[in-house]
Coordinates of C-alpha atoms in Angstrom, one line a residue:
M1 CA 57.4 42.0 -29.3
E2 CA 56.4 45.5 -29.0
S3 CA 55.1 47.1 -31.9
T4 CA 53.3 50.1 -33.6
K5 CA 52.0 48.2 -36.8
T6 CA 50.2 44.8 -37.1
P7 CA 53.3 42.1 -37.1
S8 CA 53.7 40.9 -40.9
T9 CA 52.9 37.2 -41.7
D10 CA 56.9 35.9 -41.6
E11 CA 57.1 37.8 -38.1
L12 CA 53.9 35.8 -37.1
A13 CA 55.3 32.4 -38.3
A14 CA 58.7 33.1 -36.6
W15 CA 56.8 33.6 -33.3
Y16 CA 54.5 30.7 -33.9
R17 CA 57.4 28.5 -34.1
A18 CA 59.2 29.8 -31.4
A19 CA 56.0 30.2 -28.9
E20 CA 54.1 26.9 -29.7
P21 CA 55.9 24.5 -27.6
R22 CA 55.8 26.5 -24.5
F23 CA 52.0 27.3 -25.0
R24 CA 51.3 23.3 -25.8
A25 CA 53.1 22.3 -22.6
L26 CA 51.5 25.0 -20.7
A27 CA 48.1 23.6 -22.1
D28 CA 48.9 20.4 -20.4
N29 CA 49.6 22.0 -17.2
V30 CA 46.8 24.1 -16.8
A31 CA 44.2 21.2 -18.1
A32 CA 45.7 18.8 -15.5
T33 CA 45.4 21.3 -12.9
I34 CA 41.8 21.9 -13.2
N35 CA 41.0 18.4 -13.7
S36 CA 42.6 18.1 -10.5
L37 CA 40.9 20.9 -8.5
L38 CA 37.4 19.9 -10.0
K39 CA 37.7 16.0 -9.0
E40 CA 39.3 16.9 -5.6
Q41 CA 36.0 19.7 -5.0
G42 CA 33.6 16.8 -6.3
V43 CA 32.6 19.1 -9.1
A44 CA 30.4 16.9 -11.8
Y45 CA 31.5 18.1 -15.3
L46 CA 32.1 16.5 -18.8
T47 CA 35.6 17.9 -19.8
V48 CA 38.3 19.9 -19.6
S49 CA 40.2 20.5 -22.8
A50 CA 42.9 22.5 -24.3
R51 CA 44.2 23.5 -27.5
V52 CA 46.6 26.0 -29.0
K53 CA 45.7 28.0 -32.2
T54 CA 47.1 26.8 -35.2
L55 CA 49.3 28.8 -37.5
E56 CA 46.4 29.5 -40.4
S57 CA 44.1 30.2 -37.3
L58 CA 46.6 33.1 -35.8
L59 CA 47.1 34.3 -39.3
E60 CA 43.5 34.8 -39.6
K61 CA 42.9 36.3 -36.3
F62 CA 45.5 39.2 -36.4
S63 CA 44.3 39.8 -40.0
R64 CA 40.7 40.3 -38.6
K65 CA 41.1 41.7 -35.4
R66 CA 43.9 44.2 -36.2
Y67 CA 46.3 43.3 -33.4
D68 CA 49.2 45.8 -33.2
S69 CA 51.4 43.2 -31.1
F70 CA 51.4 39.7 -29.7
E71 CA 51.2 40.6 -26.4
D72 CA 47.1 41.6 -27.2
L73 CA 46.7 37.9 -28.2
T74 CA 45.0 36.7 -25.3
D75 CA 43.6 33.4 -26.4
F76 CA 46.5 31.9 -28.3
L77 CA 46.2 29.1 -25.9
G78 CA 42.3 28.3 -25.0
V79 CA 41.0 25.8 -22.2
R80 CA 37.3 24.7 -22.0
V81 CA 35.4 23.3 -19.0
I82 CA 32.1 21.9 -19.6
V83 CA 30.1 21.3 -16.8
Y84 CA 26.4 19.7 -16.5
L85 CA 24.9 22.2 -14.2
D86 CA 24.8 25.8 -14.3
S87 CA 24.7 26.4 -10.8
E88 CA 28.5 24.4 -11.0
I89 CA 29.7 27.6 -12.8
P90 CA 30.2 29.8 -9.8
V91 CA 32.2 26.7 -8.3
V92 CA 34.2 26.7 -11.1
C93 CA 34.7 30.1 -11.4
R94 CA 35.7 30.7 -7.8
L95 CA 38.3 27.7 -7.9
L96 CA 39.7 29.2 -11.0
E97 CA 40.5 32.4 -9.4
K98 CA 42.1 30.7 -6.3
A99 CA 44.1 28.6 -8.8
F100 CA 45.2 31.2 -11.3
H101 CA 45.9 35.0 -11.3
A102 CA 42.9 36.2 -13.5
H103 CA 42.7 39.7 -15.4
P104 CA 39.0 40.9 -15.0
E105 CA 39.7 43.5 -17.2
L106 CA 40.1 41.2 -20.1
G107 CA 37.6 38.4 -19.2
V108 CA 33.9 38.3 -19.9
D109 CA 30.4 36.8 -18.9
K110 CA 28.6 36.4 -22.3
S111 CA 25.3 36.0 -20.3
E112 CA 25.7 39.3 -18.8
E113 CA 26.3 40.8 -22.4
L114 CA 23.0 39.9 -23.2
A115 CA 20.1 42.3 -23.2
V116 CA 17.1 41.9 -21.2
D117 CA 15.3 41.1 -24.5
Q118 CA 18.0 39.0 -26.0
I119 CA 18.7 35.0 -25.9
G120 CA 22.0 33.3 -27.0
Y121 CA 25.3 32.3 -26.5
R122 CA 26.3 32.0 -22.7
S123 CA 29.3 31.2 -21.6
V124 CA 32.3 32.9 -18.8
H125 CA 35.6 33.4 -20.4
Y126 CA 38.6 34.3 -18.4
I127 CA 42.0 35.5 -19.3
C128 CA 44.4 33.9 -16.9
D129 CA 48.2 33.7 -16.0
L130 CA 49.7 31.0 -13.5
G131 CA 50.2 33.6 -11.0
L132 CA 53.3 34.8 -9.0
K133 CA 53.1 31.8 -6.4
R134 CA 53.2 29.3 -9.2
L135 CA 55.7 31.1 -11.5
E136 CA 58.0 30.8 -8.4
L137 CA 58.4 27.0 -9.0
P138 CA 61.2 26.2 -11.0
E139 CA 59.6 24.0 -13.7
L140 CA 56.8 26.6 -14.3
A141 CA 59.2 29.6 -14.5
Q142 CA 59.5 29.1 -18.4
Y143 CA 55.4 30.2 -18.4
K144 CA 56.1 33.5 -17.2
G145 CA 54.2 36.3 -18.8
L146 CA 52.1 33.8 -20.7
K147 CA 48.3 34.4 -20.8
F148 CA 45.3 32.0 -21.6
E149 CA 41.8 31.7 -21.7
I150 CA 39.3 29.5 -19.9
Q151 CA 35.7 29.3 -21.1
I152 CA 33.1 27.6 -18.7
R153 CA 30.1 26.5 -19.9
T154 CA 27.4 24.1 -19.5
V155 CA 26.6 21.1 -21.7
L156 CA 23.7 22.7 -23.2
Q157 CA 25.7 26.0 -23.6
H158 CA 28.3 23.9 -25.5
A159 CA 26.0 22.6 -27.7
W160 CA 24.4 25.9 -28.9
A161 CA 28.0 27.3 -29.2
E162 CA 28.7 24.5 -31.5
I163 CA 26.2 24.7 -33.9
E164 CA 26.1 28.7 -34.1
H165 CA 29.9 28.8 -34.2
D166 CA 31.9 25.8 -35.2
R167 CA 29.2 24.5 -37.7
S168 CA 28.9 27.9 -39.5
Y169 CA 25.3 27.9 -39.0
K170 CA 25.1 31.8 -38.3
F171 CA 22.4 33.0 -36.2
S172 CA 22.8 36.5 -37.1
G173 CA 22.1 39.3 -40.0
D174 CA 19.2 39.3 -41.9
L175 CA 17.2 36.4 -41.2
P176 CA 13.3 35.8 -41.7
Q177 CA 11.2 36.9 -38.8
A178 CA 10.1 33.3 -38.5
I179 CA 13.5 31.5 -38.2
R180 CA 14.8 34.4 -35.9
R181 CA 11.6 33.5 -33.7
R182 CA 12.3 29.9 -33.6
L183 CA 16.1 30.6 -32.7
N184 CA 15.0 32.8 -30.0
L185 CA 12.4 30.2 -28.7
L186 CA 15.1 27.4 -28.9
A187 CA 17.6 29.3 -27.2
G188 CA 15.2 30.5 -24.5
T189 CA 14.2 26.6 -24.1
L190 CA 17.8 25.8 -23.5
E191 CA 18.5 28.7 -20.9
L192 CA 15.3 27.6 -19.2
V193 CA 16.2 23.8 -19.2
D194 CA 19.9 24.7 -17.8
R195 CA 18.2 26.3 -15.0
E196 CA 15.5 24.0 -14.2
F197 CA 18.5 21.1 -14.2
S198 CA 20.0 23.2 -11.7
T199 CA 16.7 23.5 -9.5
L200 CA 16.1 19.6 -10.0
A201 CA 19.7 18.8 -8.8
K202 CA 19.2 21.0 -5.6
D203 CA 16.0 19.2 -4.6
L204 CA 17.3 15.9 -5.3
D205 CA 19.9 16.6 -2.8
E206 CA 17.6 18.0 -0.5
H207 CA 15.4 15.0 -0.7
A208 CA 18.4 12.7 0.1
K209 CA 19.5 14.4 3.1
Q210 CA 15.8 14.6 4.4
K211 CA 15.4 10.8 3.4
T212 CA 19.3 10.3 5.5
T213 CA 17.8 12.0 8.7
E214 CA 14.7 10.3 8.2
E215 CA 15.9 6.6 7.8
P216 CA 18.3 5.1 9.8
L217 CA 21.4 3.1 8.0
A218 CA 20.5 -0.4 8.1
I219 CA 23.9 -2.2 8.8
N220 CA 23.9 -4.8 6.6
D221 CA 27.6 -6.3 6.2
A222 CA 26.7 -8.0 3.0
E223 CA 25.0 -5.0 1.5
E224 CA 27.0 -3.9 -1.7
L225 CA 28.5 -0.2 -1.4
N226 CA 27.6 2.6 -3.0
P227 CA 28.7 6.7 -3.0
E228 CA 25.5 7.0 -0.6
I229 CA 26.1 4.0 1.8
V230 CA 29.8 4.9 2.2
G231 CA 28.4 8.2 3.2
R232 CA 25.6 7.2 5.4
F233 CA 28.1 4.7 7.0
L234 CA 31.0 7.2 8.2
E235 CA 28.4 9.4 9.9
S236 CA 27.4 6.6 11.8
M237 CA 30.8 5.9 12.8
P238 CA 32.1 7.0 16.4
F239 CA 34.4 9.8 15.2
G240 CA 35.8 11.9 18.2
K241 CA 34.8 15.1 16.2
S242 CA 32.1 16.1 13.5
I243 CA 33.0 15.1 9.8
D244 CA 33.6 18.2 7.8
P245 CA 31.0 18.8 5.1
D246 CA 32.0 18.0 1.3
K247 CA 33.0 20.7 -0.9
R248 CA 30.2 19.0 -3.2
G249 CA 27.8 16.4 -3.1
S250 CA 29.0 14.3 -5.6
S251 CA 32.6 14.5 -4.1
L252 CA 32.3 10.9 -3.0
V253 CA 32.0 9.3 -6.2
S254 CA 35.8 9.3 -7.1
A255 CA 36.8 8.1 -3.7
F256 CA 34.1 5.4 -4.0
D257 CA 35.8 4.3 -7.3
E258 CA 39.0 4.3 -5.6
L259 CA 37.6 1.9 -2.7
V260 CA 36.3 -0.5 -5.3
N261 CA 39.7 -0.7 -6.9
F262 CA 41.3 -1.5 -3.3
G263 CA 38.9 -4.3 -3.0
V264 CA 36.0 -3.0 -0.7
S265 CA 33.1 -3.5 -1.7
S266 CA 30.5 -4.5 1.0
V267 CA 29.7 -3.1 4.2
G268 CA 31.4 -5.3 6.0
D269 CA 34.9 -4.7 3.7
L270 CA 34.3 -1.0 4.8
R271 CA 33.8 -1.8 8.5
K272 CA 37.0 -4.0 8.6
L273 CA 39.1 -0.9 6.4
L274 CA 38.0 1.8 9.5
S275 CA 39.7 -0.5 11.9
P276 CA 39.8 0.2 15.8
E277 CA 43.4 1.1 15.4
F278 CA 42.5 3.4 12.4
L279 CA 39.6 5.2 14.2
L280 CA 41.9 5.5 17.5
N281 CA 44.6 7.4 15.0
I282 CA 42.2 9.6 13.5
N283 CA 40.5 10.5 16.6
Q284 CA 43.7 11.9 17.4
T285 CA 43.0 14.6 14.7
A286 CA 39.9 16.2 12.9
P287 CA 38.5 13.5 10.7
G288 CA 38.0 15.7 8.0
T289 CA 35.9 15.1 4.9
K290 CA 34.4 12.0 4.0
V291 CA 36.7 11.8 1.2
G292 CA 39.5 12.1 3.1
I293 CA 38.5 9.9 5.7
V294 CA 38.2 7.1 3.1
R295 CA 41.7 7.7 1.4
R296 CA 43.2 7.9 4.6
A297 CA 41.6 4.7 5.6
M298 CA 43.0 2.9 2.5
M299 CA 46.7 4.3 3.0
F300 CA 46.7 3.3 6.8
N301 CA 45.3 -0.7 5.9
D302 CA 47.9 -0.6 3.1
I303 CA 49.7 2.4 1.5
D304 CA 51.5 0.6 -1.3
K305 CA 48.5 -1.2 -2.3
Y306 CA 46.7 2.1 -2.2
L307 CA 49.2 3.8 -4.7
A308 CA 49.4 0.7 -7.0
M309 CA 45.6 -0.2 -7.1
S310 CA 43.5 3.1 -6.3
Y311 CA 45.3 6.5 -6.7
K312 CA 44.6 7.7 -9.8
R313 CA 46.7 11.2 -9.4
S314 CA 44.0 13.4 -8.8
F315 CA 45.8 14.9 -5.7
G316 CA 49.3 15.8 -5.6
G317 CA 50.2 15.8 -2.0
L318 CA 48.7 15.1 1.8
S319 CA 47.7 17.0 4.3
K320 CA 49.4 17.9 7.6
A321 CA 47.2 15.3 9.2
T322 CA 47.0 12.8 6.8
Q323 CA 50.7 12.9 7.4
E324 CA 50.6 12.5 10.8
I325 CA 48.8 9.8 10.8
L326 CA 50.6 7.8 8.3
R327 CA 53.8 8.9 9.9
K328 CA 53.0 7.1 13.3
K329 CA 52.5 3.9 11.7
Y330 CA 55.0 4.3 8.5
G331 CA 57.7 6.0 9.9
D332 CA 59.5 9.2 8.0
E333 CA 61.5 7.7 5.7
K334 CA 58.6 5.5 4.1
I335 CA 56.4 8.7 4.0
N336 CA 58.8 11.1 2.5
D337 CA 59.2 8.3 -0.4
V338 CA 55.3 8.1 -0.8
L339 CA 55.4 11.9 -1.0
K340 CA 57.9 12.2 -3.8
V341 CA 55.7 9.4 -5.5
I342 CA 53.0 11.7 -5.4
R343 CA 54.6 14.9 -6.2
E344 CA 56.2 13.7 -9.2
S345 CA 53.0 12.4 -10.5
R346 CA 51.3 15.3 -10.0
K347 CA 53.6 18.4 -10.4
I348 CA 51.1 20.8 -9.2
N349 CA 50.1 20.3 -5.4
S350 CA 46.6 19.8 -4.8
E351 CA 46.3 18.4 -1.3
P352 CA 43.5 16.2 -0.2

């Protein structure tokens, strides 16, 4: 709707009733897509949540902001991604920029808005739409022209924002100097803690890598598995080509849960899973990442069991290399049926 004046309350209410169902469906789609992307890339995160504004909130915003048209409203649908580490934010940003069509002229990095002598709310805000490629899919065509906001922040940034905004503690205006100083000290401390968490996590990763290099894996079949042992065991296996590095250090966690659900709990179980037949087949292609190897091994062992016990809808398709291995064992008809099951469970394709 184009207009030269702010829409009336009746016009806003009518627009809301017509638009809300589509935006709510889009919210579920976007949140599910982001969840899938973060899991596949091994990004450690707390939550991905999505909300559509209430009618009351819409009326209040139009009254306060004096929008001229509905097209000016870019945050009717808001998605919030909360990560643990400040260093994960650029990773999430790159994933979102690839997955959606961002409008940089409308987005903002709140931390860049702060002057060198200012401390306060920090968060990255994107304004996006699904992008032409996704909108070509018949089931997504209804979302053409719909924009949404994505906020990316750390747990500590989220805590600050909740206290400052959602609980109506206004950290602005005419405050006594002593209170203002305490607020600045607190905000600065939170920012330093955020940075230190990221630095500490990086140092721990480097320590783990050094430990892996210095200490050979003690191959004990009775030893209980954990993500680190799975990773080190895979590194000791005779793959024909080198394993691709995982996107993030924590990416084996989700695959480890799938292993446990599949019934693989010890080094001996993992050794049996990585059978000579499987190794022969995977060595005819690039092994891929550790996550990919683990998932291929389970599907190669018993694909029906994997779908029933381990598959958690964290990806929506199979790579060409994975399909090649599985088609040799199960045949085209079986794998085509499996692909249908996977794609129906995850409408947005995010291949492992």
